Coordinates of C-alpha atoms in Angstrom, one line a residue:
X383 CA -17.5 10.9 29.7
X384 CA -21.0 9.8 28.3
X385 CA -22.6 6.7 30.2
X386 CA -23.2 3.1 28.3
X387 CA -27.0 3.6 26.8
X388 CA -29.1 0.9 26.1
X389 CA -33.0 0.2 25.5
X390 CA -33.9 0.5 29.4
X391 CA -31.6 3.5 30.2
X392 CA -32.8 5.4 27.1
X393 CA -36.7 5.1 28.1
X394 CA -35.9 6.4 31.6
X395 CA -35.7 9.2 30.3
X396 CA -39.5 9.6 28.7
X397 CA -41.4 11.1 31.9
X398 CA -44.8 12.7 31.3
X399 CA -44.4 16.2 30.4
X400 CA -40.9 15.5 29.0
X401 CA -39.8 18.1 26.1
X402 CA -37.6 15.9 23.4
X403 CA -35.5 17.3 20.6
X404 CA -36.0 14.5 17.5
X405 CA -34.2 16.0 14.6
X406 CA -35.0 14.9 11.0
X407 CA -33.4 14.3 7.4
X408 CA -30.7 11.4 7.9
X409 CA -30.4 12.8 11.6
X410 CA -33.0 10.4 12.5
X411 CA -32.2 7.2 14.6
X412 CA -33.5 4.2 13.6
X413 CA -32.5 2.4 16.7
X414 CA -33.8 5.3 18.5
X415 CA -37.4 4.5 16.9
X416 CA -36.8 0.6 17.4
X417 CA -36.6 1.3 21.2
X418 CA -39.5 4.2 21.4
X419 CA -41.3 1.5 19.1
X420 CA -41.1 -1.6 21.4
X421 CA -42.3 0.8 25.1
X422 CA -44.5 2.8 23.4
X423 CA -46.2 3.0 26.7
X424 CA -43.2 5.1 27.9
X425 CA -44.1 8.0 25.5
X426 CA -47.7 9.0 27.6
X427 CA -47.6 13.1 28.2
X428 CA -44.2 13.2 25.9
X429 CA -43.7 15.4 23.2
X430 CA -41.2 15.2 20.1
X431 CA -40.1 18.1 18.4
X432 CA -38.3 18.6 15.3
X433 CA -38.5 19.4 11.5
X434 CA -39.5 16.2 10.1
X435 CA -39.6 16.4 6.2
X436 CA -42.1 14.9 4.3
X437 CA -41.7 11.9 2.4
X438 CA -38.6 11.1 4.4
X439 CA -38.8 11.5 8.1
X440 CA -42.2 9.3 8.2
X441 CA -41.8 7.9 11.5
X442 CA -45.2 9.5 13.2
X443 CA -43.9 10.4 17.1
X444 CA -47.7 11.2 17.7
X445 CA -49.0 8.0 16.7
X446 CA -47.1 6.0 19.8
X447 CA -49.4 6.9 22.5
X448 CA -52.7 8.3 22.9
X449 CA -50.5 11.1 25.3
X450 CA -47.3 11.0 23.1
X451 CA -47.7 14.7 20.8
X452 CA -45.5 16.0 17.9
X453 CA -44.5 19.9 17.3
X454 CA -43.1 20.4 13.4
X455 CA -43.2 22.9 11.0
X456 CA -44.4 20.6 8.5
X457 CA -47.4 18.4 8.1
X458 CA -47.5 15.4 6.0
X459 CA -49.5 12.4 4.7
X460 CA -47.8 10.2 7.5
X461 CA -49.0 12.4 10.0
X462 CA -52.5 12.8 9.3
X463 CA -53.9 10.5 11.6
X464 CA -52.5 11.9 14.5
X465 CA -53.4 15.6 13.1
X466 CA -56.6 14.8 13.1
X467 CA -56.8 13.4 16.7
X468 CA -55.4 16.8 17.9
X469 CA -52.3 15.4 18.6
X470 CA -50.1 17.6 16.0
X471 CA -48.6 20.6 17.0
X472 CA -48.1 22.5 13.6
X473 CA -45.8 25.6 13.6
X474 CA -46.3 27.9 10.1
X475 CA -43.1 29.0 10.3
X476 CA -40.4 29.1 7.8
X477 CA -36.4 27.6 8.3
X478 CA -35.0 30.9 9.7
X479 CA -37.8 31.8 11.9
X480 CA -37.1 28.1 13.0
X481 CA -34.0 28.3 13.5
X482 CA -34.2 31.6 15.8
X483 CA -37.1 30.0 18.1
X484 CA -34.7 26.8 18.0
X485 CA -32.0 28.8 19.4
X486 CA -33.5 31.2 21.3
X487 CA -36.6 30.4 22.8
X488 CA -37.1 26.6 22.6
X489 CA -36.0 24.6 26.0
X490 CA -35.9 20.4 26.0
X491 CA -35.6 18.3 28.5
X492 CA -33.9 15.6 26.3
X493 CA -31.9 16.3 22.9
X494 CA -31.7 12.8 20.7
X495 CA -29.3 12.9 17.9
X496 CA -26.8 10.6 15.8
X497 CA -23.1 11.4 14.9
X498 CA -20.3 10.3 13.9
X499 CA -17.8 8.4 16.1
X500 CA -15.2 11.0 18.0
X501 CA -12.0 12.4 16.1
X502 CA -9.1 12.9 17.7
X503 CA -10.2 16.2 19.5
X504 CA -13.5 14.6 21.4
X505 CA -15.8 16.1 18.3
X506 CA -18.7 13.8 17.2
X507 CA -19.4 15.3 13.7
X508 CA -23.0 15.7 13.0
X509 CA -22.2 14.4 9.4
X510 CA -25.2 14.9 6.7
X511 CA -27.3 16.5 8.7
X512 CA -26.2 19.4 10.6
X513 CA -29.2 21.5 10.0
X514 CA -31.2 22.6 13.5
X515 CA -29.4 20.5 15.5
X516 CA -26.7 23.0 16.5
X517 CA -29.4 25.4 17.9
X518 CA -31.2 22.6 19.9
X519 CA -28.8 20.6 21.5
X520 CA -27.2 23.3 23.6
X521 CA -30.7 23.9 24.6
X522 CA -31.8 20.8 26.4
X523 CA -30.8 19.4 29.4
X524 CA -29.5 15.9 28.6
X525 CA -28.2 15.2 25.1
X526 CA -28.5 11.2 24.2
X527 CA -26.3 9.9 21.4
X528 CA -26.5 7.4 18.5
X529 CA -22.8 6.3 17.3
X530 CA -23.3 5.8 14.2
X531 CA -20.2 4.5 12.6
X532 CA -22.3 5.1 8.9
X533 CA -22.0 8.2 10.1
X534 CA -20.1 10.0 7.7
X535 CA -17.0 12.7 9.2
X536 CA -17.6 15.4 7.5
X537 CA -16.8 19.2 6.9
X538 CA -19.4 20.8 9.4
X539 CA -20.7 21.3 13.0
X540 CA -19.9 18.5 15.9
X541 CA -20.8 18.1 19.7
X542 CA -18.4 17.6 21.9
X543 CA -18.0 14.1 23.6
X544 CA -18.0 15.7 26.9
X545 CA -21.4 17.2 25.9
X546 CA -22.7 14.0 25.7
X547 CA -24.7 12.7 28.8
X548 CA -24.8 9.0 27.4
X549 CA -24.6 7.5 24.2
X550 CA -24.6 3.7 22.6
X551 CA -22.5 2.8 19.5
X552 CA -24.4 0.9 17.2
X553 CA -24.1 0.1 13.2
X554 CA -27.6 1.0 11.7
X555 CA -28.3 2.1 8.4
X556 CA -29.1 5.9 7.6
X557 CA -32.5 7.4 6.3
X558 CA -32.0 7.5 2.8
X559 CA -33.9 9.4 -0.2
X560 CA -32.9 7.9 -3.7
X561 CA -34.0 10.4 -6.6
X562 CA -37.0 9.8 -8.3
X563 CA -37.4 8.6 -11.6
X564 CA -37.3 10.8 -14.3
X565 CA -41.0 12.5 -15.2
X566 CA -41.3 14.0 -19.1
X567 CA -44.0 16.9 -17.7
X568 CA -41.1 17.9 -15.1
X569 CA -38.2 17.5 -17.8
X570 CA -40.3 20.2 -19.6
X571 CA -40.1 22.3 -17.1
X572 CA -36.5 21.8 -15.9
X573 CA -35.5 22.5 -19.6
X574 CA -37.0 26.2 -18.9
X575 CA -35.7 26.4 -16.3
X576 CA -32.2 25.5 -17.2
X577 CA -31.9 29.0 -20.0
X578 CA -32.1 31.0 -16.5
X579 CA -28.7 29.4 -14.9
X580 CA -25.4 30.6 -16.3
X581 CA -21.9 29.0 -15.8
X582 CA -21.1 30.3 -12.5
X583 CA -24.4 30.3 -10.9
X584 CA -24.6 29.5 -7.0
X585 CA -28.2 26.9 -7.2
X586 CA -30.6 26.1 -4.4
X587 CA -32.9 23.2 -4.9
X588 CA -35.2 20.8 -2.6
X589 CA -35.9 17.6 -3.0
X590 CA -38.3 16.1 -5.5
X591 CA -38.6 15.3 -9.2
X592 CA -38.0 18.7 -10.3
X593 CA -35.8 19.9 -8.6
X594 CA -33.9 16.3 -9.9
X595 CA -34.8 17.1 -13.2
X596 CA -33.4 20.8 -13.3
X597 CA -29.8 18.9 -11.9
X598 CA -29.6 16.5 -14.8
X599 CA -30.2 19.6 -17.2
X600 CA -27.7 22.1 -16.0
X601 CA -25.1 19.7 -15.9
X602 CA -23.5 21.1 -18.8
X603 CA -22.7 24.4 -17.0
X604 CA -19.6 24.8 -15.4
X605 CA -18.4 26.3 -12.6
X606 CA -21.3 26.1 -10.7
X607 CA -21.8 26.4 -7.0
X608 CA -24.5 24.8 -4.5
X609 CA -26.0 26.9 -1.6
X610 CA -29.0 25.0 -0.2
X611 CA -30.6 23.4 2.6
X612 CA -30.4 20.3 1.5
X613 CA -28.2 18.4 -1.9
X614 CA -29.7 14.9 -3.2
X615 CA -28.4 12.4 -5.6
X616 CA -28.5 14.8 -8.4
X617 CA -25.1 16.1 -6.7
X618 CA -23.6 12.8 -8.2
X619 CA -24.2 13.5 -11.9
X620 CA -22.6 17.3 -11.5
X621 CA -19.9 15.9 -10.0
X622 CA -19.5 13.1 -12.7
X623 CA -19.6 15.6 -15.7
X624 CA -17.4 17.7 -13.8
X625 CA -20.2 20.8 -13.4
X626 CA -19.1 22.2 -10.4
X627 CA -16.4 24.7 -9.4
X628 CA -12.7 23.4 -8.4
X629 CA -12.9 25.2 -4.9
X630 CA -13.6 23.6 -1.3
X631 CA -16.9 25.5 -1.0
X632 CA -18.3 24.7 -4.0
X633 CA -21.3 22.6 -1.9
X634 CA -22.4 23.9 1.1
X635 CA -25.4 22.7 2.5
X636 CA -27.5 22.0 5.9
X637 CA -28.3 18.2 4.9
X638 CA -27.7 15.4 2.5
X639 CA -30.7 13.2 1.7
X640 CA -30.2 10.8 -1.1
X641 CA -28.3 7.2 -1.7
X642 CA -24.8 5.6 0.3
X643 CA -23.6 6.8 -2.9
X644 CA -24.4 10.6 -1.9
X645 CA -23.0 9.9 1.7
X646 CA -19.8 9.0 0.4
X647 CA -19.0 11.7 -1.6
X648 CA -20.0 14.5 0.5
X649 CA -17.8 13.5 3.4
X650 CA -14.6 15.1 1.6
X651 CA -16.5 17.5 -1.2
X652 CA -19.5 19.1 1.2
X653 CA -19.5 21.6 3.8
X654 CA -22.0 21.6 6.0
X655 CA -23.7 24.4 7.3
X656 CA -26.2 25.0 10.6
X657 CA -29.8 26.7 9.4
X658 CA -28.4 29.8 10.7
X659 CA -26.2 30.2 8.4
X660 CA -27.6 28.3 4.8
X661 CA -30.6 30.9 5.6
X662 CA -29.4 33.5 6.9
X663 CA -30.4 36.9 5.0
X664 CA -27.5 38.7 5.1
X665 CA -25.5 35.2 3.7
X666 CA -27.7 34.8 0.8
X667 CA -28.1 38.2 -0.8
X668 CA -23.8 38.6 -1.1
X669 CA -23.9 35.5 -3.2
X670 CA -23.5 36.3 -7.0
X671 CA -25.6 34.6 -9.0
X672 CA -27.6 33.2 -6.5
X673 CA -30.6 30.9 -8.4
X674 CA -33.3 29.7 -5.7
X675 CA -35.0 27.1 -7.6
X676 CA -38.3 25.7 -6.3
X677 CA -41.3 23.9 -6.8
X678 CA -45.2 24.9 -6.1
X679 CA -48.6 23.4 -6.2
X680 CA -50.2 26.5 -7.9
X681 CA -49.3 30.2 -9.0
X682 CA -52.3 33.0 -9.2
X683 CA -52.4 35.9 -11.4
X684 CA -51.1 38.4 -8.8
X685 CA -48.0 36.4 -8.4
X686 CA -48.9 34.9 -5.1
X687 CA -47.3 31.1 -4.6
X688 CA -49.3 28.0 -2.9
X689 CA -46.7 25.7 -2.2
X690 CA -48.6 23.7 0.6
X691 CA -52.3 23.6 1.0
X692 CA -54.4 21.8 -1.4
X693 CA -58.1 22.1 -1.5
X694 CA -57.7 23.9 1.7
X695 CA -56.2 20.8 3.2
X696 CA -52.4 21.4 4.7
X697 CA -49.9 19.1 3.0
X698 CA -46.2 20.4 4.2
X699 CA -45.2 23.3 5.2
X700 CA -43.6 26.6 4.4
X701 CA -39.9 25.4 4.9
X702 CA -37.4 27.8 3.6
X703 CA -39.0 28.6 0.0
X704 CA -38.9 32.4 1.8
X705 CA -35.7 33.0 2.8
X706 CA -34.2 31.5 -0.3
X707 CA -36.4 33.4 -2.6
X708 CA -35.9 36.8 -0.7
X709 CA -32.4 36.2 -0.6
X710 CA -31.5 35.5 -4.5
X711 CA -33.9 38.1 -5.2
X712 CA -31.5 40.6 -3.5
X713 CA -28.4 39.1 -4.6
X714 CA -26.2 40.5 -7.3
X715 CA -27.5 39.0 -10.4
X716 CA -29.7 36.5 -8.7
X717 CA -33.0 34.7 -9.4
X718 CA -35.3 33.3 -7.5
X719 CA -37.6 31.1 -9.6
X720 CA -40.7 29.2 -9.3
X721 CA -41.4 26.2 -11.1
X722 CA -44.1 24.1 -11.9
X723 CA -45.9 22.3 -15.1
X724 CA -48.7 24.6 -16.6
X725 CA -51.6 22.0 -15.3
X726 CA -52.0 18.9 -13.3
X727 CA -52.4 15.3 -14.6
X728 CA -55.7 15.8 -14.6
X729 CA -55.9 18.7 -16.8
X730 CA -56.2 21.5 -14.0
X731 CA -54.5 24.5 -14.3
X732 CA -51.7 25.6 -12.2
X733 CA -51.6 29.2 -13.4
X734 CA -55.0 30.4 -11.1
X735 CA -57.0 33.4 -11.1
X736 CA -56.3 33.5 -7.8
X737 CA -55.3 31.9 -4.9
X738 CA -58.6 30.8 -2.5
X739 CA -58.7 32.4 0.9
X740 CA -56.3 30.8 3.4
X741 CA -52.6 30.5 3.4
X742 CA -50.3 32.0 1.4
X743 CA -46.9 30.9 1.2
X744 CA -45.2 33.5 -1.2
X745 CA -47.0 36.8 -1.4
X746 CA -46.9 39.2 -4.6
X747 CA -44.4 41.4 -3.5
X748 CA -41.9 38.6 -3.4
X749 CA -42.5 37.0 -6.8
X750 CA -39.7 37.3 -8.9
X751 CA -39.9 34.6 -11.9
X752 CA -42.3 31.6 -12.5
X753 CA -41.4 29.4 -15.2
X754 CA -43.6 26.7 -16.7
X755 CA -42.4 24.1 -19.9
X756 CA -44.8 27.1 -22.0
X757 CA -42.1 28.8 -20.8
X758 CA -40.8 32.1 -18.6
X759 CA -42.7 34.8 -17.0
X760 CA -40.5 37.6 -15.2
X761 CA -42.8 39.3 -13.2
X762 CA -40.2 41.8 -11.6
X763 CA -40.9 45.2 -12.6
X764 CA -44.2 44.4 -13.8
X765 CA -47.7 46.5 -13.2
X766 CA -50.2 43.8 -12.3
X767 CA -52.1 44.1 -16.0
X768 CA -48.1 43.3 -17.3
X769 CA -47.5 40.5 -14.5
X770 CA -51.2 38.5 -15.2
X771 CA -50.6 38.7 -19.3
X772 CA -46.7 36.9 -18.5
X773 CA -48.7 34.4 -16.7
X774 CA -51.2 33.6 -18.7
X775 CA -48.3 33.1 -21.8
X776 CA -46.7 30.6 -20.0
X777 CA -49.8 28.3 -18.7
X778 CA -51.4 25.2 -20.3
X779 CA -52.8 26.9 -23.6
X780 CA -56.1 25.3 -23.1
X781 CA -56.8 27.6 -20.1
X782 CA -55.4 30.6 -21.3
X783 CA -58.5 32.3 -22.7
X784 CA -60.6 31.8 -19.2
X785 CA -57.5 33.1 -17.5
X786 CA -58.1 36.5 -19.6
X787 CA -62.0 36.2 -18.8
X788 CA -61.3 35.9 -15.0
X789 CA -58.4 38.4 -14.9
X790 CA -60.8 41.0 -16.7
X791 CA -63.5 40.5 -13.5
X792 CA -60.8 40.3 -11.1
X793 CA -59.9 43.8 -12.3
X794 CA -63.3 45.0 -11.6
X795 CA -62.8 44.4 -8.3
X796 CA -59.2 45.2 -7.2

C-alpha cells in the first residue's frame, strides 16, 4: 500500500543529482508544481525530464533553481530563459525514438504522475494522458502519485496501486487547452485540405488553429476514424454532427488536451493508447486511409519541411510529425499532408527556395503532399523540375515569379 504524501514527504525526495520523471499534456500536477514552487531550494542538482508541449506544459522545471535542469524533446518560448543559461537539456528526437530511449535506456530515481482514483482491481487509470508514461514509470525507482478525482477513468493504460510508493488524493483542476478561435488564412487552408479526406478516413492532427480548422471542415464526412497523438476540442463538433464511425475504436489517442467538456466525453468514447503503440510503424502503415495532417513554418522547393526553427532560432521540436508522415505515407490509400498558408502575416513566403543550413525536420524523400489555400501540390512521383513547379502553383502568387528565378539558379547548382 502507498504511504500518506504530503508537501514535506514529497520534497524528501529532491536530493542533488536526483533523476525525476515529470510527464506533460494534462499529466501534469498542479499541486505537484505548488509544492516544487513553494521549496524551490529543494530542486539544487535535480533534473526533470519529460515531453513538455509547448503552449501547454509552461511550467519551466529549469527556472526553480540555479542547480534545478530540464531534459525535453521540445523547446519553447517559456523555456527560453533557462535555455539560454545552459540549463536546458534538449533532445532532437522524435515521439518513437522517445519512446524507445523512455523504455529502454532512461533510468529515474523518482517517477511523478497523476491518475485516476483505483477501480475495483487496484488500477489507477492514467486517464487523458497515457502517452510516455507507461515507458517511464516502470523505470524509476519510486513512483509518487497525484489522486486526482478530475481524473477521468478511462479506456487505456493504469498503474497498479501496489506500484505506488506514496501518493496524496487531492481535487485540483487539470491542464487544459481550449481551441483557438477561428483564423480566415487557416480556414483557407483547412478548406484544401478538407478535398483530400474521404468518408472513411482514419485523421491525425496536433494541436493548433489549423489543425482546429481542418476538424470543423471535415465534419461533414462520415465514418471517420481518429489515430493521433493527441484529440482536442475539435473532437466535440465530430461527435456532435455525428462524423465519426459507430465502433469502440473510432478515437484512439495518446492524450486529450482541450476543455472539461473534452474530458468528459472521452472517458467512455476514447481509447487511449501508450507512444508505443499511436507511433509505432508497423501500427500506422495497416491503417486504410490513414491522413496525417500537420502544420509547418515553411516548405522549400525540394520538398524539405521546417516545422521548428525560425531564423535559426529553435522553437519546439520535432515531435511525431515523422512517424505519422512515414506511416500514412505507407498505408493503403493514405496521405500524409503538410499544411500551411502560402505566406506569413507579414507578407513572407512560406513556399522557400530552400531551406537555410541547419535542421531539417522532414527531408525530401519523405514529402508526400503540401497543401496551401492556392491549393494542392502532390509531390509523390515527381522529378524535382515536376515537384518545385507544384510548389510554386500553390504559394502566395506574389512570390511565384522569384520562386521560378531562384529554382532556375538553384538548378545550376544541384
Amino acid at each position: 500500500m502507498p504511504t500518506q504524501l504530503d508537501a514535506s514527504s514529497f520534497l524528501d525526495h529532491l536530493r542533488p543529482g536526483a533523476e525525476v520523471y515529470a510527464p506533460g499534456c494534462a499529466g501534469h500536477s498542479l499541486l505537484f508544481e505548488s509544492w516544487l514552487q513553494q521549496a524551490p531550494e529543494r530542486c539544487d542538482g535535480v533534473r526533470f525530464t519529460g515531453v513538455h508541449i509547448p503552449t501547454v506544459n509552461k511550467f519551466d522545471f529549469a527556472s526553480l533553481h540555479p542547480g534545478a535542469r530540464q531534459r525535453t524533446i521540445f523547446l519553447s518560448a517559456e523555456l527560453r530563459e533557462s535555455w539560454l543559461a545552459g540549463r536546458v537539456d534538449y533532445l532532437p528526437m522524435s515521439y518513437s525514438a522517445t519512446w524507445q530511449w523512455l523504455s529502454e535506456a532512461a533510468q529515474f530515481d523518482v517517477a511523478l504522475v497523476q491518475v485516476a482514483p483505483p477501480d475495483d482491481n487496484g488500477q489507477c487509470s492514467l486517464g487523458v494522458a497515457a502517452d510516455f508514461t507507461p515507458a517511464a514509470w516502470p523505470r524509476a525507482t519510486k513512483v509518487l502519485a497525484h489522486v486526482n478525482p478530475r481524473m477521468p477513468r478511462t479506456h487505456g493504460p493504469s498503474i497498479p496501486w501496489s506500484r505506488i510508493h506514496a501518493a496524496i488524493e487531492h481535487d485540483c483542476p487539470l491542464l487544459e487547452a481550449p481551441d483557438p478561435a477561428p483564423d480566415p488564412a487557416m480556414d483557407a487552408v483547412a478548406e484544401q485540405v478538407a478535398t483530400l479526406v474521404p468518408d472513411r478516413a482514419t485523421l491525425q492532427l496536433g494541436l493548433g488553429r489549423l489543425q482546429s480548422a481542418v476538424l470543423r471542415a471535415v465534419r461533414g464526412r462520415r465514418d471517420l476514424r481518429l489515430h493521433t497523438g493527441m484529440v482536442s476540442d475539435g473532437l466535440l463538433g465530430l461527435i456532435e454532427d455525428g462524423a465519426l464511425a459507430p465502433a469502440p475504436d473510432a478515437v484512439v489517442a495518446g492524450v486529450a488536451l482541450g476543455s472539461p467538456a473534452l474530458y468528459e466525453a472521452v472517458a467512455g468514447r476514447a481509447q487511449f493508447r501508450e507512444v508505443g503503440y499511436t507511433h509505432d510503424h508497423g501500427v500506422l502503415r495497416a491503417i486504410p486511409r490513414l491522413t496525417a495532417i500537420n502544420s509547418a513554418l515553411s516548405v522549400d522547393l525540394l520538398g524539405q519541411v521546417n516545422g521548428d526553427c525560425l531564423g535559426g532560432r529553435q522553437l519546439s521540436g520535432i515531435g511525431g510529425l515523422p512517424d505519422f508522415l512515414r506511416g500514412a505515407r505507407q498505408a493503403p490509400e493514405g496521405r500524409g499532408i503538410i499544411a500551411l498558408p502560402a505566406a506569413t502575416p507579414k507578407g513572407q513566403t512560406r513556399i522557400v527556395p530552400m531551406l537555410p543550413a541547419g535542421p531539417v525536420s522532414v527531408a525530401r524523400i519523405d514529402a508526400d503532399c503540401v497543401v496551401t489555400e492556392h491549393g494542392v501540390a502532390d509531390l509523390r512521383h515527381l522529378d524535382v523540375h515536376e515537384r518545385a513547379r507544384a510548389l510554386i502553383a500553390i504559394a502566395d502568387p506574389a512570390h511565384r515569379e522569384s520562386l521560378e528565378r531562384d529554382w532556375h539558379e538553384i538548378t545550376q547548382r544541384l
